[in-house]
Coordinates of C-alpha atoms in Angstrom, one line a residue:
Chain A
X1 CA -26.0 -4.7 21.6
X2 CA -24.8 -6.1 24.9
X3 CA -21.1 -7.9 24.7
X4 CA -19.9 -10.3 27.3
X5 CA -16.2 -10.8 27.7
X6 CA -15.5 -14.4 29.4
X7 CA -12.3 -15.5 30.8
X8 CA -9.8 -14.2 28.1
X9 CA -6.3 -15.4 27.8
X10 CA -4.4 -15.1 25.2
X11 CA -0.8 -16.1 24.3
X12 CA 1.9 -14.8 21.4
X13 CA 4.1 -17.9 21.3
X14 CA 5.0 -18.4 24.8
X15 CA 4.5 -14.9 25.9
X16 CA 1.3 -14.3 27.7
X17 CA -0.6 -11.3 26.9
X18 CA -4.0 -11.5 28.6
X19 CA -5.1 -13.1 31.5
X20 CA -8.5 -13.7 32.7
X21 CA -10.6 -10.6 31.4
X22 CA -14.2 -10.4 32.4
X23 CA -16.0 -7.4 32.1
X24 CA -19.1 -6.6 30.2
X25 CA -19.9 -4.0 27.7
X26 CA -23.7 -2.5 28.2
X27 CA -25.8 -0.4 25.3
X28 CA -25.2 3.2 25.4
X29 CA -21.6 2.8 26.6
X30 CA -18.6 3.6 26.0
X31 CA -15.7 1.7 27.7
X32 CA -11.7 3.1 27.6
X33 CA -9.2 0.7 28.0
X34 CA -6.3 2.0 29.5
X35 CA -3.0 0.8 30.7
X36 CA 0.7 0.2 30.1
X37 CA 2.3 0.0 26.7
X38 CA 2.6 -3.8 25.7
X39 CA -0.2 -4.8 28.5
X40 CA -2.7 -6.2 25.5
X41 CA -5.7 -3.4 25.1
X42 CA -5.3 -3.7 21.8
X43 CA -4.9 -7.5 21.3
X44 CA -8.2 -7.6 23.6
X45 CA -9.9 -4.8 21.3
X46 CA -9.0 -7.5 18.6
X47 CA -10.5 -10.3 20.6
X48 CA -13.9 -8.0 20.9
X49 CA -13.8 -7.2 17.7
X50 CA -13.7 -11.2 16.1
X51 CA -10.1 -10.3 14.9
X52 CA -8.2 -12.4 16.7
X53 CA -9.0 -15.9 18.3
X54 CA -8.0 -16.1 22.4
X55 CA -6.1 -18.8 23.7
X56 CA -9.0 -19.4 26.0
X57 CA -12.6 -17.7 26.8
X58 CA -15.1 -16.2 24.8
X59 CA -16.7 -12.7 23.5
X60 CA -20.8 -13.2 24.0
X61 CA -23.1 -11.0 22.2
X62 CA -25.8 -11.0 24.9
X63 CA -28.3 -8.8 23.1
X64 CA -28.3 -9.3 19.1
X65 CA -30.5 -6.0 18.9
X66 CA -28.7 -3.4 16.3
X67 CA -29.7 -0.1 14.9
X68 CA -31.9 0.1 11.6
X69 CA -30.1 -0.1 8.3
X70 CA -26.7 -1.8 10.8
X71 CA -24.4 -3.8 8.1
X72 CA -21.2 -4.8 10.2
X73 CA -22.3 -5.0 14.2
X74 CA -18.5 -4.6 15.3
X75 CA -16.9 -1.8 13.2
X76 CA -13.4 -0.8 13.6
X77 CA -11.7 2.7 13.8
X78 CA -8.1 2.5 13.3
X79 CA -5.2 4.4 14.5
X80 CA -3.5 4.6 11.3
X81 CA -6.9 5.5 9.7
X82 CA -6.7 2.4 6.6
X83 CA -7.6 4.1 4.5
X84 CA -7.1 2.9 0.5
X85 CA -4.6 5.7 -1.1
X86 CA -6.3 4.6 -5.0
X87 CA -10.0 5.6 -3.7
X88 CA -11.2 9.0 -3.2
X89 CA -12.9 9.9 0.3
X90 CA -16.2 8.6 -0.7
X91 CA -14.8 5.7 -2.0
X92 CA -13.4 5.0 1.0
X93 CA -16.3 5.2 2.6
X94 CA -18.2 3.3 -0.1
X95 CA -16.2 0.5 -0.4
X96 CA -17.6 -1.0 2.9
X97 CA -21.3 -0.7 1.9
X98 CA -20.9 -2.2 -1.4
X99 CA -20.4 -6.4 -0.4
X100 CA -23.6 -5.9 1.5
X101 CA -26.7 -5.6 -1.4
X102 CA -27.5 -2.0 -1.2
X103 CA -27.9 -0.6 -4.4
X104 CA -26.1 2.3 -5.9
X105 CA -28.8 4.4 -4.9
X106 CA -29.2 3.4 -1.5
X107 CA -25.0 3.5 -1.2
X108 CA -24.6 7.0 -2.4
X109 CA -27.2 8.6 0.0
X110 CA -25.1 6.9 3.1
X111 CA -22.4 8.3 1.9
X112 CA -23.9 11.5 1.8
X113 CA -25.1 11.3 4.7
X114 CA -21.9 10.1 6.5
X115 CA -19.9 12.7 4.6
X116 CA -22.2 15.6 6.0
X117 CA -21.9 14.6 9.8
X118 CA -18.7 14.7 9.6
X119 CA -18.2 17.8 7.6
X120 CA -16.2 16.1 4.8
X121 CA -18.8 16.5 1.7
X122 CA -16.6 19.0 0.6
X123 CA -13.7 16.6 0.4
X124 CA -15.4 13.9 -0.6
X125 CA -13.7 13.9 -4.5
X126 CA -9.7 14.2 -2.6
X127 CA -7.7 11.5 -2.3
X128 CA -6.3 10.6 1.2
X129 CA -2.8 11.6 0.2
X130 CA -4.3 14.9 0.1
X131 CA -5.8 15.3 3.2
X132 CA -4.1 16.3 6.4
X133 CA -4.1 13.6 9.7
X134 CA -7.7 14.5 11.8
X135 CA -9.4 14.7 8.6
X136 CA -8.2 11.4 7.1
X137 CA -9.3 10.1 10.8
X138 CA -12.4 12.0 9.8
X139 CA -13.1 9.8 6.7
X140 CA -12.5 6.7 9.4
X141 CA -14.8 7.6 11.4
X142 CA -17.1 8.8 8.4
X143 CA -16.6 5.0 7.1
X144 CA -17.7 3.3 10.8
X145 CA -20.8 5.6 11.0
X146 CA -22.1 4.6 7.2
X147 CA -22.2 0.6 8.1
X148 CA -24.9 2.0 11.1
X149 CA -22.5 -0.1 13.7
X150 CA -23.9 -1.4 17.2
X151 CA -20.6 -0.5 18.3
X152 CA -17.6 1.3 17.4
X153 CA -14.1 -0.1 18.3
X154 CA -11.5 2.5 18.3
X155 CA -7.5 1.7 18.5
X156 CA -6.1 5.2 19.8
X157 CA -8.0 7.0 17.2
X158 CA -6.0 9.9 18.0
X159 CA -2.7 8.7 19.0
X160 CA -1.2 9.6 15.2
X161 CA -2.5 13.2 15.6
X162 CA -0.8 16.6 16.5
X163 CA -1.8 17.8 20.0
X164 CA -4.1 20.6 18.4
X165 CA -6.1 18.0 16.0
X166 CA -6.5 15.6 18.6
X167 CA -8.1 18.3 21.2
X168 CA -10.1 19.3 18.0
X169 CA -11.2 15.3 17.2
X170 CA -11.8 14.4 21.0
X171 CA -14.2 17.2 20.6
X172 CA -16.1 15.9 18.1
X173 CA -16.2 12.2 19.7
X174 CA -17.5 13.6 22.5
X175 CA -19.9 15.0 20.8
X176 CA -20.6 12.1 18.7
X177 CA -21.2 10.0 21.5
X178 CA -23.5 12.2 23.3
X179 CA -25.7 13.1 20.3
X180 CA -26.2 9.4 19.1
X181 CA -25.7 7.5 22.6
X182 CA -23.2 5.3 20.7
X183 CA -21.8 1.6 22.5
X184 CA -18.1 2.1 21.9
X185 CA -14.4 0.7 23.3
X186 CA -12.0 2.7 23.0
X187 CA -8.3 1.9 23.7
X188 CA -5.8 5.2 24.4
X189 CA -3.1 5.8 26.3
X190 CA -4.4 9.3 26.8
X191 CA -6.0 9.6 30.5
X192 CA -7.4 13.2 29.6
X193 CA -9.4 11.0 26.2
X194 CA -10.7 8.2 28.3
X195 CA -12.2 10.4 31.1
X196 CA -13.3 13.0 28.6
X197 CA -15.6 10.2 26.8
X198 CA -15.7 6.7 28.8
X199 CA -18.6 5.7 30.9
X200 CA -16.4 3.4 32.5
X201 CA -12.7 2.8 32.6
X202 CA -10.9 -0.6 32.2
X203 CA -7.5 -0.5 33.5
X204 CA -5.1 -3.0 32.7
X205 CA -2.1 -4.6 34.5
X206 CA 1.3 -4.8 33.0
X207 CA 2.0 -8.2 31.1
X208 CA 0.4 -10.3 31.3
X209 CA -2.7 -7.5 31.1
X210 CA -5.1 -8.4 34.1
X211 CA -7.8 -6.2 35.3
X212 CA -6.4 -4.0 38.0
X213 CA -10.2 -2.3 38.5
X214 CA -12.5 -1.2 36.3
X215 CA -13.3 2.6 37.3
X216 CA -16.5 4.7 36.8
X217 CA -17.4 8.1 35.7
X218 CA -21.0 8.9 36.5
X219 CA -20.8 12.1 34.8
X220 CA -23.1 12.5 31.5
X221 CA -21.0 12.7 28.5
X222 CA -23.0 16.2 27.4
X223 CA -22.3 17.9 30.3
X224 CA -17.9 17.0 30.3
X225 CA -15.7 19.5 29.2
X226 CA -12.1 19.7 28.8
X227 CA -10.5 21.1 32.2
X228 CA -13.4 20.2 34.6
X229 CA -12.2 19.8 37.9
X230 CA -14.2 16.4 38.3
X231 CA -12.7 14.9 35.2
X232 CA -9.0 16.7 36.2
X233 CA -9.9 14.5 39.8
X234 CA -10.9 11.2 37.7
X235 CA -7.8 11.4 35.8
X236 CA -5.5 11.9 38.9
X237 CA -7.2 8.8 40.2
X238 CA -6.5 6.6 37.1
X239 CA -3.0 7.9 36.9
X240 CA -2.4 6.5 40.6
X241 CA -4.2 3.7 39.3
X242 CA -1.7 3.0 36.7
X243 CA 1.6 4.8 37.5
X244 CA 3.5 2.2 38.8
X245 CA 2.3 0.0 36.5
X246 CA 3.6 1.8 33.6
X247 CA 7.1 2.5 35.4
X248 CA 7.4 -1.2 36.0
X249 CA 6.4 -1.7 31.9
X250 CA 8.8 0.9 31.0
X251 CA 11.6 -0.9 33.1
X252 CA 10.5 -4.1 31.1
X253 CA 10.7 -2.3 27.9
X254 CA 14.2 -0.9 28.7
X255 CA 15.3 -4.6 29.3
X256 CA 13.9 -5.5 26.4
X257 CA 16.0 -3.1 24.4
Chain B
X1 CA 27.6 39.6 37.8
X2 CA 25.9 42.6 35.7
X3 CA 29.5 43.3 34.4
X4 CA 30.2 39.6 33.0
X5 CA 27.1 39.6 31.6
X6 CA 28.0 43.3 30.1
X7 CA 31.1 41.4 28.4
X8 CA 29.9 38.8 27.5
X9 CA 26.9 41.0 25.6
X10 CA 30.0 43.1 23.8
X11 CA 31.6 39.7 22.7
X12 CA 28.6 38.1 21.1
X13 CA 28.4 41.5 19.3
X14 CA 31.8 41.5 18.0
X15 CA 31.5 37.8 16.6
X16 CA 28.0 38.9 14.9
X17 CA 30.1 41.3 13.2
X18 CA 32.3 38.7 11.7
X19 CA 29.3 36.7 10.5
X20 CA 29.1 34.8 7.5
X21 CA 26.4 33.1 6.1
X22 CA 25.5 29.2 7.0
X23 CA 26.7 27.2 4.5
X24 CA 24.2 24.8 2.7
X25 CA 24.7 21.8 2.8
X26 CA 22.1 19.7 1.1
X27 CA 23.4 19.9 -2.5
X28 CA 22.9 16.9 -4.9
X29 CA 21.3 13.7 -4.8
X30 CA 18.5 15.1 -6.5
X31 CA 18.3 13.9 -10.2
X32 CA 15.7 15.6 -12.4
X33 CA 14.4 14.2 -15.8
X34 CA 15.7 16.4 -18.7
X35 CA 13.8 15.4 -22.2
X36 CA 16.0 18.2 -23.9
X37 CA 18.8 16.6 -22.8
X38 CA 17.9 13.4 -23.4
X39 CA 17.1 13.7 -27.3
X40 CA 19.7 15.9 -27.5
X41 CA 22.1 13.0 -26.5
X42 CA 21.2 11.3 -28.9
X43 CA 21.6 13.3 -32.2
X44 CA 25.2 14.2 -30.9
X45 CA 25.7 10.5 -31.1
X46 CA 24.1 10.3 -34.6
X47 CA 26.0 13.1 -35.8
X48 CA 29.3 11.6 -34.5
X49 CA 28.5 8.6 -36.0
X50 CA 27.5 10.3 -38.9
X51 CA 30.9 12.4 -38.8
X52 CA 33.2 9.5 -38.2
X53 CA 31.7 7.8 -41.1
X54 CA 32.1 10.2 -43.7
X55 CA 35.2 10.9 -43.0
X56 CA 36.3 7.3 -43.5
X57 CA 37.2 6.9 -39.4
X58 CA 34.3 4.6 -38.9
X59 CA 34.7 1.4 -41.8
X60 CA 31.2 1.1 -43.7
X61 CA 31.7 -2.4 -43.7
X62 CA 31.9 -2.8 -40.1
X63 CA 29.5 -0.2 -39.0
X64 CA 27.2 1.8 -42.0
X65 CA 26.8 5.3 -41.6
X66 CA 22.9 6.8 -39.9
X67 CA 22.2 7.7 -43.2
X68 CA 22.9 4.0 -44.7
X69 CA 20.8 2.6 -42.4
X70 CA 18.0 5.1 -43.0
X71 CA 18.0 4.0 -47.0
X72 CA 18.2 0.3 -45.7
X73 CA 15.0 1.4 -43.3
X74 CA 13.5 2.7 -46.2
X75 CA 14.5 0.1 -48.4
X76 CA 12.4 -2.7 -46.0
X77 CA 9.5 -0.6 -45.6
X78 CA 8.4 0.3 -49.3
X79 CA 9.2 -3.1 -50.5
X80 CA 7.0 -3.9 -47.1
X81 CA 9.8 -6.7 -45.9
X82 CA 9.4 -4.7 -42.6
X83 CA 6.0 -5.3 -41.9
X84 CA 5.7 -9.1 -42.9
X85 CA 8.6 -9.1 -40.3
X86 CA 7.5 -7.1 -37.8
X87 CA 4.2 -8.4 -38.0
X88 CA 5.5 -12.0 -37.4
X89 CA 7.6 -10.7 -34.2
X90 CA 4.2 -8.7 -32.7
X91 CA 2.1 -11.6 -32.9
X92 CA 4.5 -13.8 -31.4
X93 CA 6.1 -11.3 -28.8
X94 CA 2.1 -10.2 -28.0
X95 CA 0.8 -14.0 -27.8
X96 CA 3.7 -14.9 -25.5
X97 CA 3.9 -12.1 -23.0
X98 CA 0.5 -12.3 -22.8
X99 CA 0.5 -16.3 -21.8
X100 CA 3.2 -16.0 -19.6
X101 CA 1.8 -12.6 -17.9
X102 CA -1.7 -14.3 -17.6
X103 CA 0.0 -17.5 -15.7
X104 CA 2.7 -15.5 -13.6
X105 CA -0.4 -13.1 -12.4
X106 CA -2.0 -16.5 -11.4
X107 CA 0.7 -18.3 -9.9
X108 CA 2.0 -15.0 -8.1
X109 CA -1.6 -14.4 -6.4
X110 CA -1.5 -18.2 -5.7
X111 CA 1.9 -18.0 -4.0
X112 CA 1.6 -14.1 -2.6
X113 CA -2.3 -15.1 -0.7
X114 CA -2.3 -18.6 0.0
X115 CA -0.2 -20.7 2.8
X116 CA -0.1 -24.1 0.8
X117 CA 0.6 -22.5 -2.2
X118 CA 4.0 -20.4 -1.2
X119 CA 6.8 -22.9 0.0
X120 CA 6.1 -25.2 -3.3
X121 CA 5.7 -21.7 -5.6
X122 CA 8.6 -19.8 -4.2
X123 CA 11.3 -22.6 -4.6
X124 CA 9.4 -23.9 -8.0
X125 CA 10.7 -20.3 -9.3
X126 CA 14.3 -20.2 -7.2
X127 CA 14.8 -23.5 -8.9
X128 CA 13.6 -22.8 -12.3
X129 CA 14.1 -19.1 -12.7
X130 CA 17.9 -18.7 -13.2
X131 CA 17.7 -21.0 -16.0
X132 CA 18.5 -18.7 -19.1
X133 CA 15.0 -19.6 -21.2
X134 CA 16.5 -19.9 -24.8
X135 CA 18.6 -23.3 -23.5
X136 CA 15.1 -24.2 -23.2
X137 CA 13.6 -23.4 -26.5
X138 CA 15.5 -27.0 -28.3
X139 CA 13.1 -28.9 -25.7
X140 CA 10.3 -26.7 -26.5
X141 CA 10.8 -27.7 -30.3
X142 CA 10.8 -31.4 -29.4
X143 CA 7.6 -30.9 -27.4
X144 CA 5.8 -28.7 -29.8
X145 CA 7.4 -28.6 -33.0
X146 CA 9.7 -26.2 -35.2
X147 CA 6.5 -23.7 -35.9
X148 CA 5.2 -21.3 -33.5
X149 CA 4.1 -22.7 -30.4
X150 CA 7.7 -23.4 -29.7
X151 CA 8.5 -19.5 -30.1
X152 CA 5.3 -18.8 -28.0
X153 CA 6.5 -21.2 -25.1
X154 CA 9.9 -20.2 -25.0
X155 CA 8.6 -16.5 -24.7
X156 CA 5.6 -17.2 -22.2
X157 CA 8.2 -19.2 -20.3
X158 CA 10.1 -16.1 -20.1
X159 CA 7.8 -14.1 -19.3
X160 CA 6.1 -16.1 -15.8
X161 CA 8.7 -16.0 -14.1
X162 CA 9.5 -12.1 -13.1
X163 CA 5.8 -12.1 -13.5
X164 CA 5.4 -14.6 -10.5
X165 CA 8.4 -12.9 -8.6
X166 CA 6.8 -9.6 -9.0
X167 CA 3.2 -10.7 -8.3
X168 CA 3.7 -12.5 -5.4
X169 CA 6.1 -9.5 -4.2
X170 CA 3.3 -7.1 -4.9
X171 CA 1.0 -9.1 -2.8
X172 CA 3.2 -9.2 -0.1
X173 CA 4.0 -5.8 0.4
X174 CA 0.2 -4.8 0.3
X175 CA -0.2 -3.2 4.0
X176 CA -1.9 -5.7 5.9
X177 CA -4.0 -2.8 7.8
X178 CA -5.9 -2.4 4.8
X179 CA -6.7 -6.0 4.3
X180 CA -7.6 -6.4 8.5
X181 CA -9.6 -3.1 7.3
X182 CA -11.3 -5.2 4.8
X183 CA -11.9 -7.8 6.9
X184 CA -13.2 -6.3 9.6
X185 CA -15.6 -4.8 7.4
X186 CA -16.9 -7.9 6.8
X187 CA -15.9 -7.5 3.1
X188 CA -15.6 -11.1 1.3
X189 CA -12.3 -13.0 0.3
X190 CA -13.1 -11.9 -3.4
X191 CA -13.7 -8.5 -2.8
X192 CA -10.7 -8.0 -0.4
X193 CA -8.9 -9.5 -3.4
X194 CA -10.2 -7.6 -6.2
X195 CA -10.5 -4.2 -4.2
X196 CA -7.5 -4.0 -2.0
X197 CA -4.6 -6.4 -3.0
X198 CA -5.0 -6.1 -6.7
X199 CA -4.7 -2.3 -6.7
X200 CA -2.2 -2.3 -3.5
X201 CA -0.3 -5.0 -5.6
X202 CA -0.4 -3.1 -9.2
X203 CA 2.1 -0.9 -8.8
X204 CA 5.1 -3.6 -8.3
X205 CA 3.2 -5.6 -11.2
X206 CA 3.5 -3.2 -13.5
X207 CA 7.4 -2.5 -12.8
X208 CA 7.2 -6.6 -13.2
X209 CA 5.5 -6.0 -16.6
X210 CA 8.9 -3.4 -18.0
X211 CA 11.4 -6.4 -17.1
X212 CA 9.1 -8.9 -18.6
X213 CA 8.4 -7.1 -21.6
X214 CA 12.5 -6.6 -21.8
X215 CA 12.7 -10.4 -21.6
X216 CA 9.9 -11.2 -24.1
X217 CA 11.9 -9.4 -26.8
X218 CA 15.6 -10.9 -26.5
X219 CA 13.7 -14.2 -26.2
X220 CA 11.7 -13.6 -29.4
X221 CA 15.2 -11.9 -31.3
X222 CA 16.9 -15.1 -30.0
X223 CA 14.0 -18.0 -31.0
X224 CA 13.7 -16.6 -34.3
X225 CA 17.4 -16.7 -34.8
X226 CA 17.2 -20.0 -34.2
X227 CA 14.4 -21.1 -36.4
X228 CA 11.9 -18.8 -38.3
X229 CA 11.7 -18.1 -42.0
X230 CA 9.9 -14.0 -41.1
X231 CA 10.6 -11.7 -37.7
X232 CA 13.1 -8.8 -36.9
X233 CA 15.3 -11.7 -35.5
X234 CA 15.4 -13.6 -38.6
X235 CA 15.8 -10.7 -40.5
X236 CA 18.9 -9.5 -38.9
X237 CA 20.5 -13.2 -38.8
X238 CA 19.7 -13.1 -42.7
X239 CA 21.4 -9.5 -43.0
X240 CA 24.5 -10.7 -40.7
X241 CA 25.1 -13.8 -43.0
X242 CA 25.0 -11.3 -45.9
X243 CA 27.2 -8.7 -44.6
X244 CA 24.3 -6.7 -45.2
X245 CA 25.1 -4.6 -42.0
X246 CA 23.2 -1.6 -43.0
X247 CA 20.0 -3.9 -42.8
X248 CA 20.9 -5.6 -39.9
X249 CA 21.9 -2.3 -38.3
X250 CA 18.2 -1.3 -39.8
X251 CA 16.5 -4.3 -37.8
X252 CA 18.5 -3.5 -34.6
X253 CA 17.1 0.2 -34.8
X254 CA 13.4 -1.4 -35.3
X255 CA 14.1 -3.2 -32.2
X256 CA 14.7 -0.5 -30.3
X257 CA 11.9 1.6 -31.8
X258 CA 10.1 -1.5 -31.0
X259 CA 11.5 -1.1 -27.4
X260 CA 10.6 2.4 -26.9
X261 CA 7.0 1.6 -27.9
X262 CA 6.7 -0.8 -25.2
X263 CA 8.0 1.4 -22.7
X264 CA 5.4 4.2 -23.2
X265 CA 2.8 1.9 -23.6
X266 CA 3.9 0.4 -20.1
X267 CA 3.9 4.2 -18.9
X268 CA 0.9 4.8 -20.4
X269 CA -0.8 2.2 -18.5
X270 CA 1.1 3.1 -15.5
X271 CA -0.3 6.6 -15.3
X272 CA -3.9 5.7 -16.0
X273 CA -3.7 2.9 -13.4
X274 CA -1.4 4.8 -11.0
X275 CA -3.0 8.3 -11.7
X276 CA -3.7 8.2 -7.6
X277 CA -0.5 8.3 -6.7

């Protein structure tokens, strides 16, 4: 699936989040969005996603192909993982197969499936209050995978982490991504996440969030690794990219307060 | 240098000899359950009241003694008085608190998920819900009559609106990540309802239900009072105008048995719906 974005504005009220975003969003790739708090990555990750209506432009799906078996195109992951406290992991995860006219059959072997990728079939009877942070992020991700999505929207998957689970979790996207050449946006603050697992980088401008360039890694996803001089370089380059912009935000923030 | 740090070294020594232990600080504020205690509680009190009774400090007129009102219990259920009472007062308090649960669930999803329906709900039950329902119940009998469907009304009446308040409260508080979750997972309106706000909601309905249950029975005590030939209410208005205070006493203690029944149904419920939490 190929994804256009046209011309997005969008306004809270009077306040102006986004300003004229183009970029596109090609098969196989996965596109961070970075930038300073408050500068709208996730409002436009809601925009992509059909979540949120702009003021003005428009999301184009260029290419309807999907994969087999896909039951929700545009499939969230969420930073505070959603997930229902009264169902069990596979619950969870079944309770987004079941408005689609699979039978129970067809249900449970997803979520079979989805539970084993992800290393949770042993889990899959414990409740999320049970569970600790990375793997209720787990069952999130465990829940996007079983609707077969053409692509994966992630909201700083790992921003509710501990530092140890989220080098553990970036892991495994990365590995995710390589294995199944995944179309994904994914919104972090984290430099060392977006060059670890973006194709490209989208950074954005303070508020009103403009494009300040879009920046690209050419280096194959299977062959990154946490500490490689390359990425340590990209980052460097997107934290000069950004810096000042997130010193002016955080100026702006102070005001605020 | 080395010999200020020397002394300094010697004093922290000689105040670790002087050390006491740190001091906690985080007594209290902690209330545990005690079921010991709480039965316990009360047999002191029936054996006080007991006490004082025999003794002549407590007047048998003005207050019979436990074991008075135990012969009076007695009394009502062989000559089965009780049950044609409290079988009157069941079907009414059940019939009520089931209308007025059944319409407050309605109206409070109505009001909790809908934009048109919440500025015309939420001041429909400011206006109406301070009201104390039994100065309704003379209306209801010009509307439906002496019989029973005014004692149903004046119950159900009751009843909607902490149902409504508690609904719509519920469905409120339900985190609206899950239902954007929902959403975004393309689930339908129906099954966002059915699968995430009802359950996110249920926990604050079924506090709703333990008030609402509370008001069901002083509204039925109070309506049969006021007209009805069999129920605990009309049993102990009968006793009162008799003096017959061990029976009225006797009806008083069904009520709260009655109470207590309610409550671990109610708990019941709560655990087999709430077991996840």
């Amino acid at each position: 699936m190929r994804l256009q974005i046209k011309g997005i504005c969008h306004s809270y009220d009077q306040v102006e989040a986004l300003r004229d975003i183009d970029f596109g969003i090609e098969p196989g790739e996965v596109v961070a969005l970075i930038g300073p708090s408050g500068c709208g990555k996730s409002t436009l990750l809601s925009i992509i996603g059909g979540m949120l209506t702009p003021t003005k432009g428009e999301v184009l799906i260029c290419d309807q192909a999907t994969p087999d078996g896909c039951l929700n195109p545009l499939t969230y992951v969420f930073q505070d993982f959603a997930l229902l406290p009264w169902r069990t992991v596979a619950g969870n995860i079944s309770l987004v197969l079941e408005d689609h006219g699979l039978s129970k059959t067809d249900r449970d072997a997803r979520v079979a499936e989805v539970l084993e990728q992800t290393n949770l079939w042993d889990f899959r009877d414990a409740y999320p209050k049970q569970l600790s942070g990375g793997m209720k992020q787990r069952v999130g991700i465990a829940r996007a995978l079983a609707v077969r999505p053409a692509v994966l929207l992630m909201d700083e998957p790992l921003s509710a982490l501990d530092a140890q689970t989220r080098i553990l979790l970036l892991d495994e996207f990365a590995a995710l991504f390589a294995r199944t050449g995944m179309t994904a946006v994914y919104v972090t603050h984290n430099l060392n996440e977006a060059v670890r697992l973006a194709n490209r980088v989208v950074a954005l401008r303070r508020r009103p969030g403009t494009i300040k360039e879009i920046h690209t890694i050419d280096i194959p996803l299977a062959e990154r690794c946490d500490g490689m001089p390359e990425l340590v370089a990209h980052e460097r380059a997107l934290w000069n990219l950004i810096r000042d912009e997130a010193i002016a935000a955080d100026k702006e923030l102070e005001n605020v307060a | 240098m080395s010999h200020d740090v020397t002394e300094r070294r010697t004093e922290s020594q000689g105040n670790a000899s002087e050390a006491s232990h740190v001091r906690f600080r985080a007594t209290g504020f902690n209330p545990k359950a005690n079921p010991i205690a709480a039965w316990g509680f009360f047999v002191v009190v029936i054996a006080l009241w007991q006490l004082g009774s025999s003794t002549g400090f407590i007047s048998e007129l003005a207050m019979p003694s436990p074991v008075a009102v135990t012969k009076a219990l007695w009394q009502l259920i062989i000559t089965g008085d009780l049950w044609r009472h409290l079988g009157a007062s069941l079907q009414r308090l059940v019939g009520g608190w089931i209308m007025g649960t059944v319409a407050g669930l309605l109206v409070g999803f109505l009001v909790g998920m809908f934009s048109w329906a919440r500025s015309p709900g939420v001041a429909f039950v400011s206006a109406l819900f301070p009201i104390p329902k039994i100065a309704l119940l003379p209306l209801f009998i010009i509307w439906f009559g002496i019989g029973e469907p005014s004692k149903f009304a004046t119950i159900a009446f009751g009843v909607f609106f902490p149902t409504v308040i508690n609904t719509f409260g519920g469905v409120d508080n339900v985190q609206r990540n899950l239902i954007r979750m929902g959403q975004s997972f393309d689930l339908s309106m129906w099954s966002v309802t059915r699968k995430i706000i009802l359950p996110g909601a249920l926990p604050t309905i079924l506090s709703g239900f333990r008030i609402s249950s509370s008001i069901a029975i002083i509204l039925l005590i109070a309506a049969e009072m006021i007209g009805a030939q069999y129920g605990i209410g009309a049993l102990i208005l009968a006793a009162g105008n008799l003096y017959q205070t061990d029976q009225l006493i006797a009806g008083v203690v069904v009520l709260s048995l009655l109470g207590l029944c309610v409550s671990w149904l109610l708990g019941r419920l709560d655990r087999w719906l709430l077991g996840w939490r």
